[in-house]
Short mmCIF file of C-alpha atoms in Angstrom, two decimals:
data_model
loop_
_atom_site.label_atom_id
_atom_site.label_comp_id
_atom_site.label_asym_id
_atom_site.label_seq_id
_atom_site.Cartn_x
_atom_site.Cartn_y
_atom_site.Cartn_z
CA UNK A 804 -1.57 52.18 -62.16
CA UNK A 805 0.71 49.38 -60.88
CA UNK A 806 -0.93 45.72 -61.67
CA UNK A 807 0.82 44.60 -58.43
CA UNK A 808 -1.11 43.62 -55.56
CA UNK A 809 0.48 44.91 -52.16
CA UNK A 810 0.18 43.26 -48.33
CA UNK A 811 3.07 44.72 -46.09
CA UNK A 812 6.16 43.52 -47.89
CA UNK A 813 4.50 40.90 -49.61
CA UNK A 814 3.75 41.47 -53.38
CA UNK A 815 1.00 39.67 -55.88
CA UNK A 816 0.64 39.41 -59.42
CA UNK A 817 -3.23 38.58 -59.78
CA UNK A 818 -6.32 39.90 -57.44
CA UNK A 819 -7.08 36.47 -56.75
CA UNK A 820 -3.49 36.17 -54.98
CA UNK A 821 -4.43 39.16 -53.00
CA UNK A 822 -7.75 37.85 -51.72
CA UNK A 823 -6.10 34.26 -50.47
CA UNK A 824 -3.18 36.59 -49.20
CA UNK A 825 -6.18 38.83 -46.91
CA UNK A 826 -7.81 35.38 -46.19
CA UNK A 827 -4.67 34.45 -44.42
CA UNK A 828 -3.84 37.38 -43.17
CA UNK A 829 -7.37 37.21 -41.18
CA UNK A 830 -7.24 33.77 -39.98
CA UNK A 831 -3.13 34.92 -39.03
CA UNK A 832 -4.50 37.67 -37.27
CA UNK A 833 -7.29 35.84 -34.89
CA UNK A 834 -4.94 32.51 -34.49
CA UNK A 835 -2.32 35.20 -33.09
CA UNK A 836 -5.38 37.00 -31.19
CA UNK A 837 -6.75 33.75 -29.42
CA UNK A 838 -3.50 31.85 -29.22
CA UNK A 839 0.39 32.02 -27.47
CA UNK A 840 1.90 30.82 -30.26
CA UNK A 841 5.31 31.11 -28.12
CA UNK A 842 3.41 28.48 -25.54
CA UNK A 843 5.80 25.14 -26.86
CA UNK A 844 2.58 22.89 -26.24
CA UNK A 845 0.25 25.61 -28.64
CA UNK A 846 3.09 25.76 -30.83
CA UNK A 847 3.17 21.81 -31.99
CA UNK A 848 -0.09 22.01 -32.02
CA UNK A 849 -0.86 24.39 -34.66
CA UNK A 850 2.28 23.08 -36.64
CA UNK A 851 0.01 19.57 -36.22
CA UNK A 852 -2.76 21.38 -37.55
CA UNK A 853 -1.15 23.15 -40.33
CA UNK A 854 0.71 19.95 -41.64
CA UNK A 855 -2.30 17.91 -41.40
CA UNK A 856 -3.89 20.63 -43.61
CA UNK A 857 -7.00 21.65 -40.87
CA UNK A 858 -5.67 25.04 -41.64
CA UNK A 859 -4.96 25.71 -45.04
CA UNK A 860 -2.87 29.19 -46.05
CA UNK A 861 -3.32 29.77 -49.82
CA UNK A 862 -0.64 32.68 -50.00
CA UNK A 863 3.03 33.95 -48.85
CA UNK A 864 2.06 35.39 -46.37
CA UNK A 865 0.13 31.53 -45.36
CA UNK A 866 3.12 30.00 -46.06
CA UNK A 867 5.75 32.35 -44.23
CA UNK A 868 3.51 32.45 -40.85
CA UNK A 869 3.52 28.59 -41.07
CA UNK A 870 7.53 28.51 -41.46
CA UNK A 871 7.44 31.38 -38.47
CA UNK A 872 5.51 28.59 -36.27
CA UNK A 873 8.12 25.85 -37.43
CA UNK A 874 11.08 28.34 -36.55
CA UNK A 875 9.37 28.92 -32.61
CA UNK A 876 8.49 25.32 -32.48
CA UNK A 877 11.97 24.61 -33.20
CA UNK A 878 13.40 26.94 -30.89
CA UNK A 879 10.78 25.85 -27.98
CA UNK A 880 11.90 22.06 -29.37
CA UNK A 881 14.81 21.65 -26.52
CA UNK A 882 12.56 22.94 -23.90
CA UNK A 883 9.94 20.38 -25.41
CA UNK A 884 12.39 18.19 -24.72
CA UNK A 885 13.73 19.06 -21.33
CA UNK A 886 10.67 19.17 -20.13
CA UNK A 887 9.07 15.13 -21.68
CA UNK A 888 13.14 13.90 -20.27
CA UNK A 889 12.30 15.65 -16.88
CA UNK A 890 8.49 14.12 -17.02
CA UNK A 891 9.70 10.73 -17.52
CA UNK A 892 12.59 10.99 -14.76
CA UNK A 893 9.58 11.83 -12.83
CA UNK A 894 7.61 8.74 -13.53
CA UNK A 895 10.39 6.79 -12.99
CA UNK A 896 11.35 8.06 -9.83
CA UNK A 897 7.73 7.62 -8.69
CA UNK A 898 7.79 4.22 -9.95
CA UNK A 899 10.76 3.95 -7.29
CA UNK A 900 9.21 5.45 -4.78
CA UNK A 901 6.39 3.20 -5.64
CA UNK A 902 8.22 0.26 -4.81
CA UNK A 903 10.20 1.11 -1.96
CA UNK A 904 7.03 2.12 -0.91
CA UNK A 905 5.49 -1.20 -0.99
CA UNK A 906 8.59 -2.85 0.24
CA UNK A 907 8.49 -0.84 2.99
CA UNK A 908 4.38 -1.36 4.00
CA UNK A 909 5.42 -5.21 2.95
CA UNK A 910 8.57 -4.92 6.24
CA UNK A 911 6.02 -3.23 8.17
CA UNK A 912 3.12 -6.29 7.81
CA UNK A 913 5.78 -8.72 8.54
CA UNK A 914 7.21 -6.99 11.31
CA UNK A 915 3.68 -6.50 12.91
CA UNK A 916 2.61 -9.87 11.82
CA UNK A 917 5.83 -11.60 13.91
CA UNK A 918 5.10 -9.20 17.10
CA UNK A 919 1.89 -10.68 16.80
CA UNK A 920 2.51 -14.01 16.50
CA UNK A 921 5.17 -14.07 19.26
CA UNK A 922 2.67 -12.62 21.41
CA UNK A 923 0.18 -15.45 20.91
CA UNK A 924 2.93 -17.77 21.48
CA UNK A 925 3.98 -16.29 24.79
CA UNK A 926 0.17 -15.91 25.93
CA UNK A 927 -0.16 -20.14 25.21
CA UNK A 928 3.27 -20.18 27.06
CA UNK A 929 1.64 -18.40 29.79
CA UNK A 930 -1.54 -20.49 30.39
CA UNK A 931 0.28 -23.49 29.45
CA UNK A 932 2.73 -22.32 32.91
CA UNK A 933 -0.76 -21.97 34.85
CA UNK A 934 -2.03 -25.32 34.02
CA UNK A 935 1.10 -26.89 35.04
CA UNK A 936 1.51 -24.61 38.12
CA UNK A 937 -2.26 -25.78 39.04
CA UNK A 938 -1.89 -29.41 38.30
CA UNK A 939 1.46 -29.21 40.89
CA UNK A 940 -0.52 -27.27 42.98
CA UNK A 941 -3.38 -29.98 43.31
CA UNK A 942 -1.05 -33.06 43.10
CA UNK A 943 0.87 -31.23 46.22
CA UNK A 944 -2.50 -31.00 48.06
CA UNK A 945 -3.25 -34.54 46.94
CA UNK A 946 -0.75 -35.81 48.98
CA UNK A 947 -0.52 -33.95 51.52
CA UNK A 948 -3.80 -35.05 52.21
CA UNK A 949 -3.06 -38.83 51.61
CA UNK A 950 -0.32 -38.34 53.87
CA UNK A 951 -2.37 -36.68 56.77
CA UNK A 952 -5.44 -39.44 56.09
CA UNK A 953 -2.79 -42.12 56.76
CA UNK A 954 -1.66 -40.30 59.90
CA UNK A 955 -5.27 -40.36 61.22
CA UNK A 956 -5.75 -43.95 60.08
CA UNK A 957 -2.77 -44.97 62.10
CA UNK A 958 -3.64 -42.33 65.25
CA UNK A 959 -7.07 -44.33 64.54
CA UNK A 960 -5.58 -47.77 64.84
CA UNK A 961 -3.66 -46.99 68.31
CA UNK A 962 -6.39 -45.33 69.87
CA UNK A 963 -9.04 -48.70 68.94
CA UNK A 964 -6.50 -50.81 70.45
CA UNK A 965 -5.38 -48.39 73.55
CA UNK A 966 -9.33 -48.49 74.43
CA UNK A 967 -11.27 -51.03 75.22
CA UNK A 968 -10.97 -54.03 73.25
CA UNK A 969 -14.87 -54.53 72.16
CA UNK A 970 -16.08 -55.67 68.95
CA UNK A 971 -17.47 -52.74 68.13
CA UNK A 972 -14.90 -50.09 68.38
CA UNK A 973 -12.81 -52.89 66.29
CA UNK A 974 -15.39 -52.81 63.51
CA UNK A 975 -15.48 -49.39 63.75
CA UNK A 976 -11.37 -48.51 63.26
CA UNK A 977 -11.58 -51.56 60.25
CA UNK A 978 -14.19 -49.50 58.74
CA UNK A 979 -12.22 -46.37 59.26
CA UNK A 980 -9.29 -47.69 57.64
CA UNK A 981 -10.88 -49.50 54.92
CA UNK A 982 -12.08 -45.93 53.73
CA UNK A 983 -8.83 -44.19 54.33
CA UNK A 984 -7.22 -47.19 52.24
CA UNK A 985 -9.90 -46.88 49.76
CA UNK A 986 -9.38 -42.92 49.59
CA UNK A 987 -5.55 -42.63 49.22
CA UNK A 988 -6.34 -45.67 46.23
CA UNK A 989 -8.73 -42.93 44.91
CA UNK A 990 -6.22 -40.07 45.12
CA UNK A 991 -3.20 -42.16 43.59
CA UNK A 992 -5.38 -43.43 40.30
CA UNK A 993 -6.03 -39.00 40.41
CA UNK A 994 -2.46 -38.14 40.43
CA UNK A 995 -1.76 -41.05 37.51
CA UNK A 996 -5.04 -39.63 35.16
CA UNK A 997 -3.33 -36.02 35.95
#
């Protein structure tokens, strides 16, 4: 009989070789079963795991499945790359995005906050118009009726004096135009207060 131990190709010496070598064959076989091991991501980590020793192979056959995962991890190693290069353009561009993004919403608050502060400024404008249109209006009325008071006052005075020349209808017309006096002297301290 041969004192050689045989797994596949793999050859050992002593028994105990041959148990760590079906030991590692098992835990090849369900790591294989429950994992893509051509997945990049999978792929660094169960090299992580392997080189941290949390999975220990005790054998060849261990040791070549854990130089098979560095050869696909190595091969998958530009992807790995492409892909964390394209992930960081990513970010970055976001990060752009981000911030023409807030200079844009930044434009748009200033342009709505001048629209609406020139529109408060015309509506003063406006009412400031109407109280100025409304004072003229009232100082206009103010003397046009000053000017048809003294009128009357005057038609006043030539009718006292066309009529007969009693006390009476003197005291009368005085009295008249004492209060027309007194009321355009009213009206003109108005139009200086206004």
């Amino acid at each position: 009989m041969s004192d050689k131990y045989k797994i596949g190709e793999y050859e050992f010496d002593t028994y105990e070789e041959y148990l760590a070598a079906q030991e590692d064959v098992k835990k090849i076989d369900f790591l294989t079963k429950e994992l893509d091991i051509t997945d990049p991501d999978v792929a660094v980590r169960l090299y992580t795991l392997i080189r941290n020793k949390e999975i220990v192979f005790r054998s060849k056959v261990g040791l070549s499945f854990s130089w098979y995962v560095t050869d696909v991890l190595a091969q998958n190693s530009r992807k790995l790359l492409e892909e964390k290069r394209r992930k960081e353009e990513q970010k970055q561009q976001g990060k752009k995005l981000g911030v023409a993004g807030g200079v844009c919403i930044l434009a748009a608050v200033f342009c709505l906050g001048y629209y609406g502060i020139s529109l408060w400024q015309e509506h003063l404008e406006s009412q400031e118009f109407e109280r100025l249109q409304n004072m003229q209006n009232l100082t206009g009325q103010i003397i046009h009726d000053s000017f048809a008071d003294e009128e009357n006052g005057a038609e006043a005075g030539r009718d006292t004096g066309s009529a007969d020349a009693s006390g009476t209808d003197k005291k009368a017309a005085k009295k008249k135009g004492a209060e027309q006096v007194d009321k355009s002297r009213r009206k003109k301290r108005l139009i200086r207060l206004i």
